[in-house]
GROMACS .gro file of C-alpha atoms in nm:
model
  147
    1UNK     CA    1  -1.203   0.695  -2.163
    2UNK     CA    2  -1.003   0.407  -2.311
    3UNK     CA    3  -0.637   0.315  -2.186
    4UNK     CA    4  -0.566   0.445  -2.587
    5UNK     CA    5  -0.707   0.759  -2.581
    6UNK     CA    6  -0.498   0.850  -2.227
    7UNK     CA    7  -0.247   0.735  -2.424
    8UNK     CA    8  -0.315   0.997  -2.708
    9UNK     CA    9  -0.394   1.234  -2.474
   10UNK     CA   10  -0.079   1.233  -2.247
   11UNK     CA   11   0.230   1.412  -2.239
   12UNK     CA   12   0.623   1.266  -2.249
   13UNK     CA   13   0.694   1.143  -1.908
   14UNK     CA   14   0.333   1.113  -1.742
   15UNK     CA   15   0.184   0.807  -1.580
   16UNK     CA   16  -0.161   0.651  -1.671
   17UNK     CA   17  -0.309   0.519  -1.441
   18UNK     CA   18  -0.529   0.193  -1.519
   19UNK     CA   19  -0.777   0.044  -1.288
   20UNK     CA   20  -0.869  -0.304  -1.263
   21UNK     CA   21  -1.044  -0.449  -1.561
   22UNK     CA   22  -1.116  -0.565  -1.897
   23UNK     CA   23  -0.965  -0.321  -2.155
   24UNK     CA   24  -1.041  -0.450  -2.464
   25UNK     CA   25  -0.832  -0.197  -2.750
   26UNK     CA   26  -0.684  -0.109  -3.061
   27UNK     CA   27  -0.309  -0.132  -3.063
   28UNK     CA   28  -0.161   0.084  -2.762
   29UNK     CA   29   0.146   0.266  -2.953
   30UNK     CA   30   0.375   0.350  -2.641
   31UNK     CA   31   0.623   0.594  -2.874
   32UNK     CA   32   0.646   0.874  -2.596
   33UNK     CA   33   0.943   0.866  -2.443
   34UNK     CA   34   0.915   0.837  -2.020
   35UNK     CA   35   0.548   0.742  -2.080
   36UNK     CA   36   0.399   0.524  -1.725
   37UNK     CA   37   0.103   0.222  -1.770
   38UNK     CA   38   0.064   0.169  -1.397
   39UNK     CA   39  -0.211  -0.071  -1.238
   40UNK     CA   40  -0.380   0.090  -1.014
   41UNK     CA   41  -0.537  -0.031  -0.646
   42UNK     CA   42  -0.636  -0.399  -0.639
   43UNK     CA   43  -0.597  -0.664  -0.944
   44UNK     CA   44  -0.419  -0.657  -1.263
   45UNK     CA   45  -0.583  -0.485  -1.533
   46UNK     CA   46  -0.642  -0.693  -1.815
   47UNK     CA   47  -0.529  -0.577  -2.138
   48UNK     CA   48  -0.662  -0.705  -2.489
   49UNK     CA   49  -0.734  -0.680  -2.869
   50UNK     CA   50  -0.761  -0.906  -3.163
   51UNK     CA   51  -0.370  -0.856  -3.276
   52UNK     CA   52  -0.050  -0.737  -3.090
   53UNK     CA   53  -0.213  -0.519  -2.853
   54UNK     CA   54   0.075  -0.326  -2.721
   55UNK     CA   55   0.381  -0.193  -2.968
   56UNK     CA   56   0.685   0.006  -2.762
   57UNK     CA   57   0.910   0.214  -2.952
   58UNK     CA   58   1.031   0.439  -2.690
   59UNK     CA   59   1.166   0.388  -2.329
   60UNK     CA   60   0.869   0.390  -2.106
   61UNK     CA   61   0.737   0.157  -1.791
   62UNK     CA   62   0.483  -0.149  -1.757
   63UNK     CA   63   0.377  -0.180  -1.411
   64UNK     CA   64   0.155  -0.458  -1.283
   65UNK     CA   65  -0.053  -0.510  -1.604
   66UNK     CA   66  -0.204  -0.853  -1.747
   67UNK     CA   67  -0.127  -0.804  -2.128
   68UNK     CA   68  -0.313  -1.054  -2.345
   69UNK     CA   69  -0.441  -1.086  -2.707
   70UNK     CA   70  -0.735  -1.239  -2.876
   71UNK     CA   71  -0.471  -1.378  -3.180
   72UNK     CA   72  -0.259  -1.679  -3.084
   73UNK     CA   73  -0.015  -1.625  -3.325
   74UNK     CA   74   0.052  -1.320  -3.258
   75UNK     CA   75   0.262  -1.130  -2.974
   76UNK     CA   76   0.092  -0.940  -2.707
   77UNK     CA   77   0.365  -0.728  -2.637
   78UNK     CA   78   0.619  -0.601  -2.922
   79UNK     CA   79   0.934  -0.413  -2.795
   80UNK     CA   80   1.065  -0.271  -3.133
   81UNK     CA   81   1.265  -0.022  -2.980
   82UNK     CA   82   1.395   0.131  -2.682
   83UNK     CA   83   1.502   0.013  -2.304
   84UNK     CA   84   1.191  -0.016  -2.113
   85UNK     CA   85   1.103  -0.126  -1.790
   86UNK     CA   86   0.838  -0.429  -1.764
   87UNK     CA   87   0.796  -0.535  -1.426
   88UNK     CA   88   0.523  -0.726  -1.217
   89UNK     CA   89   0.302  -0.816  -1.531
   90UNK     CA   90   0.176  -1.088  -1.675
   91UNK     CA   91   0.235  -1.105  -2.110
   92UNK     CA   92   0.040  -1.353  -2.312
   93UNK     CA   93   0.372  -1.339  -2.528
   94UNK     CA   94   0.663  -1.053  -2.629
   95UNK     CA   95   0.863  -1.013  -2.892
   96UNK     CA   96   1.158  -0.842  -2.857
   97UNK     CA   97   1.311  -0.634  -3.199
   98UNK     CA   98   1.690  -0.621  -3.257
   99UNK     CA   99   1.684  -0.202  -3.202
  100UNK     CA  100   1.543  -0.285  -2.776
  101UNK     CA  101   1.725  -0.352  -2.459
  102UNK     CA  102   1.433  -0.414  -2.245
  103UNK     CA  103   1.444  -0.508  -1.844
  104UNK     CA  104   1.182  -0.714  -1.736
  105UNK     CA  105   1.164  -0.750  -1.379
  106UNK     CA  106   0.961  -1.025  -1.201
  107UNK     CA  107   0.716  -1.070  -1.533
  108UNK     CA  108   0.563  -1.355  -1.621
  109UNK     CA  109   0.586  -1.450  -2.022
  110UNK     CA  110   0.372  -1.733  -2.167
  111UNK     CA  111   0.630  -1.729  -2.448
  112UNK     CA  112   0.905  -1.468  -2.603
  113UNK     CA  113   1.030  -1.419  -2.946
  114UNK     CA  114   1.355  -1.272  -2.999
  115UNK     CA  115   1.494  -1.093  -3.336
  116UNK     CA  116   1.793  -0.978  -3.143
  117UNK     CA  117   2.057  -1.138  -2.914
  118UNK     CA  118   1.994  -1.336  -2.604
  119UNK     CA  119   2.199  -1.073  -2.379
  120UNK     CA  120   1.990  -0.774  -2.533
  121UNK     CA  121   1.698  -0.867  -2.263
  122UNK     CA  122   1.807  -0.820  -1.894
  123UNK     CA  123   1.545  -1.093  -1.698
  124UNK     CA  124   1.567  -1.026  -1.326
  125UNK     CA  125   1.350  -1.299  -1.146
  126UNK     CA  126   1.109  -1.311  -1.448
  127UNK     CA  127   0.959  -1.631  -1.508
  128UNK     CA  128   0.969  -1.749  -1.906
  129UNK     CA  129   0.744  -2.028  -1.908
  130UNK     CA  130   0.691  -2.239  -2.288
  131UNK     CA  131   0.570  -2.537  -2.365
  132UNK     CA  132   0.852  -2.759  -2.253
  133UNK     CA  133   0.828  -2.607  -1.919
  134UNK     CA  134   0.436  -2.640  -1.874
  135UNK     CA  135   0.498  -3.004  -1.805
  136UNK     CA  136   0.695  -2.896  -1.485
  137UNK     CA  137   0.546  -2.843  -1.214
  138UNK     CA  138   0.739  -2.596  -1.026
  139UNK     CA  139   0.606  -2.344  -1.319
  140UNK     CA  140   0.272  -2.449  -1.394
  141UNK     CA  141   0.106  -2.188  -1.161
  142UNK     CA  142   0.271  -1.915  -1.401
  143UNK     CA  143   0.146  -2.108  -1.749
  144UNK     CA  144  -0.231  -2.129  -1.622
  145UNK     CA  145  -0.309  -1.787  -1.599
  146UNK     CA  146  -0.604  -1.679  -1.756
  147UNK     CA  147  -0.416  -1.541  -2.085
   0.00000   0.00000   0.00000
Protein backbone atom coordinates (compact mmCIF):
# COMPACT_ATOMS: atom_id res chain seq x y z
CA UNK A 1 0.00 0.00 0.00
CA UNK A 2 1.28 3.46 -0.94
CA UNK A 3 1.37 6.47 1.65
CA UNK A 4 -1.51 7.81 -1.20
CA UNK A 5 -3.75 5.20 -1.16
CA UNK A 6 -3.86 5.32 3.04
CA UNK A 7 -4.43 8.57 2.28
CA UNK A 8 -7.57 7.77 0.06
CA UNK A 9 -8.47 5.25 2.20
CA UNK A 10 -8.61 7.09 5.62
CA UNK A 11 -11.12 8.80 7.49
CA UNK A 12 -11.17 12.74 8.93
CA UNK A 13 -9.03 12.73 11.95
CA UNK A 14 -6.97 9.33 11.63
CA UNK A 15 -3.22 8.95 11.70
CA UNK A 16 -1.10 7.13 8.99
CA UNK A 17 1.39 5.74 10.01
CA UNK A 18 4.63 5.67 7.65
CA UNK A 19 7.60 3.53 8.17
CA UNK A 20 11.01 4.28 7.24
CA UNK A 21 11.69 4.49 3.56
CA UNK A 22 11.64 5.56 0.09
CA UNK A 23 8.06 6.56 -0.92
CA UNK A 24 8.24 7.57 -4.20
CA UNK A 25 4.28 9.10 -5.17
CA UNK A 26 1.86 10.96 -6.97
CA UNK A 27 0.84 14.16 -5.29
CA UNK A 28 -0.36 13.38 -1.58
CA UNK A 29 -3.66 15.73 -1.40
CA UNK A 30 -3.94 16.18 2.52
CA UNK A 31 -7.74 17.90 2.17
CA UNK A 32 -9.17 15.88 5.24
CA UNK A 33 -9.48 17.85 7.93
CA UNK A 34 -7.52 16.32 11.38
CA UNK A 35 -5.74 13.93 8.96
CA UNK A 36 -2.02 12.51 10.88
CA UNK A 37 1.38 11.60 8.49
CA UNK A 38 3.39 10.25 11.40
CA UNK A 39 6.96 8.55 10.99
CA UNK A 40 6.97 5.67 12.47
CA UNK A 41 9.93 3.69 14.66
CA UNK A 42 13.46 4.53 13.50
CA UNK A 43 14.46 7.08 10.51
CA UNK A 44 12.61 9.59 8.61
CA UNK A 45 10.62 8.36 5.87
CA UNK A 46 11.53 9.77 2.74
CA UNK A 47 8.93 11.27 0.73
CA UNK A 48 9.13 11.93 -3.17
CA UNK A 49 7.69 12.50 -6.73
CA UNK A 50 8.62 14.30 -9.85
CA UNK A 51 6.50 17.67 -8.90
CA UNK A 52 5.13 19.14 -5.57
CA UNK A 53 4.68 16.01 -3.84
CA UNK A 54 2.58 17.06 -0.96
CA UNK A 55 -0.50 19.81 -1.39
CA UNK A 56 -2.41 20.71 2.21
CA UNK A 57 -5.67 22.26 2.05
CA UNK A 58 -7.00 21.35 5.33
CA UNK A 59 -5.62 21.48 8.96
CA UNK A 60 -3.83 18.27 9.51
CA UNK A 61 -0.19 17.19 11.12
CA UNK A 62 3.42 16.37 9.60
CA UNK A 63 5.35 14.48 12.02
CA UNK A 64 8.96 13.48 11.52
CA UNK A 65 8.86 13.08 7.67
CA UNK A 66 11.77 13.88 5.04
CA UNK A 67 9.64 15.57 2.22
CA UNK A 68 11.57 15.91 -1.03
CA UNK A 69 10.89 16.22 -4.81
CA UNK A 70 12.51 15.07 -7.95
CA UNK A 71 11.70 18.90 -9.62
CA UNK A 72 13.99 21.69 -8.43
CA UNK A 73 11.82 24.28 -9.26
CA UNK A 74 9.22 23.20 -7.74
CA UNK A 75 7.98 23.12 -3.93
CA UNK A 76 7.90 19.95 -2.03
CA UNK A 77 5.45 21.00 0.28
CA UNK A 78 2.44 23.48 -0.72
CA UNK A 79 0.28 24.78 2.22
CA UNK A 80 -2.67 26.35 0.22
CA UNK A 81 -4.88 26.35 2.98
CA UNK A 82 -5.48 25.72 6.46
CA UNK A 83 -3.36 25.87 9.97
CA UNK A 84 -1.38 22.80 10.11
CA UNK A 85 1.09 21.49 12.25
CA UNK A 86 4.66 20.60 10.62
CA UNK A 87 7.01 19.59 13.12
CA UNK A 88 10.35 17.51 13.24
CA UNK A 89 10.65 17.16 9.33
CA UNK A 90 12.86 17.85 6.94
CA UNK A 91 11.14 19.87 3.44
CA UNK A 92 13.15 20.08 0.28
CA UNK A 93 11.14 23.48 0.00
CA UNK A 94 7.34 24.91 1.07
CA UNK A 95 5.34 27.26 -0.18
CA UNK A 96 3.04 28.79 1.84
CA UNK A 97 -0.57 30.26 0.05
CA UNK A 98 -2.12 33.51 1.34
CA UNK A 99 -5.52 31.38 2.65
CA UNK A 100 -2.72 29.15 5.48
CA UNK A 101 -1.52 29.89 8.92
CA UNK A 102 0.78 27.05 9.28
CA UNK A 103 3.09 26.22 12.58
CA UNK A 104 6.14 24.63 11.87
CA UNK A 105 7.87 23.45 14.78
CA UNK A 106 11.59 22.43 14.81
CA UNK A 107 11.49 21.73 10.71
CA UNK A 108 14.12 22.06 8.66
CA UNK A 109 13.33 24.04 5.12
CA UNK A 110 15.93 24.06 2.29
CA UNK A 111 13.98 27.11 1.08
CA UNK A 112 10.25 28.71 1.57
CA UNK A 113 8.11 30.67 -0.70
CA UNK A 114 5.58 32.85 0.66
CA UNK A 115 2.30 34.32 -1.23
CA UNK A 116 1.07 35.61 2.06
CA UNK A 117 2.48 37.75 4.93
CA UNK A 118 5.58 37.08 6.90
CA UNK A 119 3.50 36.82 10.33
CA UNK A 120 1.00 34.25 8.65
CA UNK A 121 3.78 31.36 9.42
CA UNK A 122 4.42 30.80 13.20
CA UNK A 123 8.39 29.23 13.11
CA UNK A 124 9.16 27.85 16.55
CA UNK A 125 12.91 26.70 16.53
CA UNK A 126 12.64 25.78 12.78
CA UNK A 127 15.67 26.20 10.90
CA UNK A 128 15.13 28.17 7.29
CA UNK A 129 18.27 27.59 5.64
CA UNK A 130 18.82 29.39 1.69
CA UNK A 131 21.49 30.01 -0.15
CA UNK A 132 22.93 32.97 1.67
CA UNK A 133 22.97 30.96 4.74
CA UNK A 134 24.69 27.73 3.25
CA UNK A 135 27.91 29.66 3.38
CA UNK A 136 27.56 29.72 7.27
CA UNK A 137 28.61 27.34 9.02
CA UNK A 138 26.57 27.17 12.04
CA UNK A 139 23.70 25.91 9.42
CA UNK A 140 25.41 23.89 7.00
CA UNK A 141 24.57 20.55 8.78
CA UNK A 142 20.75 21.47 8.03
CA UNK A 143 21.50 22.49 4.06
CA UNK A 144 23.38 19.06 3.35
CA UNK A 145 20.77 16.77 3.90
CA UNK A 146 20.18 14.38 1.40
CA UNK A 147 17.11 16.41 -0.28
Amino acid sequence: MTVGDALREALPNSMILIASGRYVESTLMLDKPGIVLQASGDGLPVITSYGTTVCISATVQLHGLHITTEAPSTAALVVAQGQPLISKCHLRSLHVDMASTPVVDSAIASSVRTSSMPEAIRVDAARICSAASRRVASSSRCCSSSA
